[in-house]
C-alpha cells in the first residue's frame, strides 16, 4: 500500500491513495473555474483546496472544494441532511476529469482551528463563551460578513462559561456523528480544521474526504484511509500502521467519538491530552509512540490542565470518551450527546456528579443503613399512632387479663414475621444496593446488569411500600384475631379499629416510599449514571422516570388522605367520650 504523508505540528496526516497535488497548484483565487468565480482561499488540506466562490448561474456565494477525482465525499454527503453537517449542493468534473469540484453551503464563521488559536492566546481565567463569539466575529469581519443582530444561540453562548461552551459545541457534533453513523458513514478525520462555524457560532462538520459509507456501492473502508494522527483513536492508529493486523474495516463510530473527545479536550485546555512528539512526523515510529500513549489513561498532569470551573460531569464524560478500550467509551454519538447535554444543566449535573463534600458522597457507604432506617421510620410512625390511638380505646374495653392475652397473641403471630419481611425487603433491593456499591469500588458490570439495576433503583420505593403494607396486613390480621379471641367489642368500635389499621397501612406505604425513593433517586441512581456509561439511560429509563413521577402523585394522594380518613372514621364510629380519649393522636395525625 502506497502511503503519502503531510507532516506538520498539528496536522500530521497519513493518507492511503492520495494523488499528486501538481494539478491543484495552478488553481488560484481570482480565476474562474466552470460556473464559479473563485474569490478567495478558505483553506488547504492534505489533498484539496477550498475557495469562497460566486456561482454565476445562481448568483450566490458558495464554498468550492477542488480535489483529485478520488474518493466519494460528494456521494457520502449527499446522504446526509443534518443541521450540524455542511450541506453539499452538487459536484462537477474539471481538467479533463482529473479534478473534482464540489460546491457546498458557505459557512462564514471560520473553523474551530481559529478558535483554538484564540484559546491558546487567552489566559484561562478570561476564557468564556464570548471567546467563541469573538473568534466568529473576527472571521465575519475579515470576510465581509454581517454579525446577526438577534440570535438566541449567541445570547446563550455569551452567558456560558468556557467549559459549558465546549460541551455545547460537543453535544451538537456528537449529534452529527450519530446521524452519520446511523446512515453508515464514519468521518475518520475529526479535528478543529474540519469543524466550520456559522455566524451564530453553531458548529458544522465538514471534510468527509476520507470518510467511509457502508451504504455506498463501491465504497471501501481501505480507500483513502487516513486521518490526522494526533486525533486518532488507538484502533485507528493501529489500522494506520502497516505492521499491525488491525484494518480500517475494523473501525466504527467509537473511533470518531475518541477523536471528538481529543478535540474537545484541546479546546477546553489549549492542548491535547497526550504528549505527542511532533518532530517525529508521521513515521511508523511516531505512530507507535502515539499508540503507546493512547493505550494508557489520560495522565494526571493533563487532567490538571482542566479549568477550575470545569464541571465534574464534563471531566468524567471526556475521560470516558478517551478510554483506550473502545468498549468502555460511549457506544454511540447519541449517548455522548446525552452525556454532554447533561453537562449544560447545572442542577442535573450536580445531581449526577455531586461535589466531594456533598451529603450524597458522605452517606453513600451507608446505603444499607439508610434503606433500613427509611423503611423503619414510616412503620414506626404507624406503630406509634396505632399504639396511642387503638391502644387507648382497647384498654378501656378490655380487662387487664384480656389485654395481656391480646399482647401474647400479637407477639406470637407478629414477631416471627418481622425478620422475614426485613429479609424480603433486602432481597428485593439487592441489585439497587450492591451494584452502585460495586461501581464505587471499581467493579465493572455488563450493560444488562446496569440496566436492571437502574430499573430496580427506580422501583425500590414501591417495594419498600409493598413490604410495609404486607407487614401491616399481617399485623392487622393478628390484631383482629386476638380481639375476636379475648374480647367482645362493640361492632362500631371494632369497625373503627379496622379502619384505623388501614390508616396505619397507608402511613406505612406512603412514608417509606417517599423516604426510600428520595434516597435512591438522589444518591444511587446518579451513581449508576456516573459509572459504567456503557449502560447509560435509554428510552426505557425515561419511561420509568415518568412512571415514577405518576406513582409519586398517587402516593402523595394516599398520604394526604390519611388525616381525612382518620377524622371521618372517628366522627362516624366513636362516641364523644371516646373521641376525647384519642384527641391527641388525632391532632398529631392531622399535623404530621
JSON list of N, CA and C in Angstrom, two decimals, residues 186-190 210-212 226-228 256:
[
{"chain": "A", "resi": 186, "resn": "UNK", "atom": "N", "xyz": [-18.71, 6.88, 8.52]},
{"chain": "A", "resi": 186, "resn": "UNK", "atom": "CA", "xyz": [-17.70, 7.22, 9.50]},
{"chain": "A", "resi": 186, "resn": "UNK", "atom": "C", "xyz": [-16.89, 8.39, 8.97]},
{"chain": "A", "resi": 187, "resn": "UNK", "atom": "N", "xyz": [-16.57, 9.37, 9.81]},
{"chain": "A", "resi": 187, "resn": "UNK", "atom": "CA", "xyz": [-15.83, 10.54, 9.34]},
{"chain": "A", "resi": 187, "resn": "UNK", "atom": "C", "xyz": [-14.34, 10.24, 9.24]},
{"chain": "A", "resi": 188, "resn": "UNK", "atom": "N", "xyz": [-13.74, 9.77, 10.31]},
{"chain": "A", "resi": 188, "resn": "UNK", "atom": "CA", "xyz": [-12.35, 9.30, 10.38]},
{"chain": "A", "resi": 188, "resn": "UNK", "atom": "C", "xyz": [-11.31, 10.41, 10.35]},
{"chain": "A", "resi": 189, "resn": "UNK", "atom": "N", "xyz": [-11.73, 11.68, 10.39]},
{"chain": "A", "resi": 189, "resn": "UNK", "atom": "CA", "xyz": [-10.74, 12.76, 10.43]},
{"chain": "A", "resi": 189, "resn": "UNK", "atom": "C", "xyz": [-11.30, 13.95, 11.20]},
{"chain": "A", "resi": 190, "resn": "UNK", "atom": "N", "xyz": [-11.78, 13.70, 12.41]},
{"chain": "A", "resi": 190, "resn": "UNK", "atom": "CA", "xyz": [-12.29, 14.77, 13.27]},
{"chain": "A", "resi": 190, "resn": "UNK", "atom": "C", "xyz": [-11.11, 15.60, 13.78]},
{"chain": "A", "resi": 210, "resn": "UNK", "atom": "N", "xyz": [-12.08, 11.52, 3.60]},
{"chain": "A", "resi": 210, "resn": "UNK", "atom": "CA", "xyz": [-11.54, 10.18, 3.88]},
{"chain": "A", "resi": 210, "resn": "UNK", "atom": "C", "xyz": [-12.54, 9.37, 4.70]},
{"chain": "A", "resi": 211, "resn": "UNK", "atom": "N", "xyz": [-13.80, 9.78, 4.62]},
{"chain": "A", "resi": 211, "resn": "UNK", "atom": "CA", "xyz": [-14.84, 9.04, 5.33]},
{"chain": "A", "resi": 211, "resn": "UNK", "atom": "C", "xyz": [-15.16, 7.75, 4.58]},
{"chain": "A", "resi": 212, "resn": "UNK", "atom": "N", "xyz": [-15.98, 6.93, 5.22]},
{"chain": "A", "resi": 212, "resn": "UNK", "atom": "CA", "xyz": [-16.39, 5.66, 4.63]},
{"chain": "A", "resi": 212, "resn": "UNK", "atom": "C", "xyz": [-17.89, 5.50, 4.82]},
{"chain": "A", "resi": 226, "resn": "UNK", "atom": "N", "xyz": [-7.21, 7.36, 6.21]},
{"chain": "A", "resi": 226, "resn": "UNK", "atom": "CA", "xyz": [-6.21, 8.20, 6.84]},
{"chain": "A", "resi": 226, "resn": "UNK", "atom": "C", "xyz": [-6.79, 8.93, 8.02]},
{"chain": "A", "resi": 227, "resn": "UNK", "atom": "N", "xyz": [-6.36, 10.15, 8.21]},
{"chain": "A", "resi": 227, "resn": "UNK", "atom": "CA", "xyz": [-6.81, 10.95, 9.33]},
{"chain": "A", "resi": 227, "resn": "UNK", "atom": "C", "xyz": [-5.64, 11.68, 9.93]},
{"chain": "A", "resi": 228, "resn": "UNK", "atom": "N", "xyz": [-5.93, 12.62, 10.82]},
{"chain": "A", "resi": 228, "resn": "UNK", "atom": "CA", "xyz": [-4.89, 13.37, 11.50]},
{"chain": "A", "resi": 228, "resn": "UNK", "atom": "C", "xyz": [-4.39, 12.56, 12.68]},
{"chain": "A", "resi": 256, "resn": "UNK", "atom": "N", "xyz": [-14.47, 7.74, 15.95]},
{"chain": "A", "resi": 256, "resn": "UNK", "atom": "CA", "xyz": [-14.80, 9.15, 15.77]},
{"chain": "A", "resi": 256, "resn": "UNK", "atom": "C", "xyz": [-15.10, 9.82, 17.12]}
]
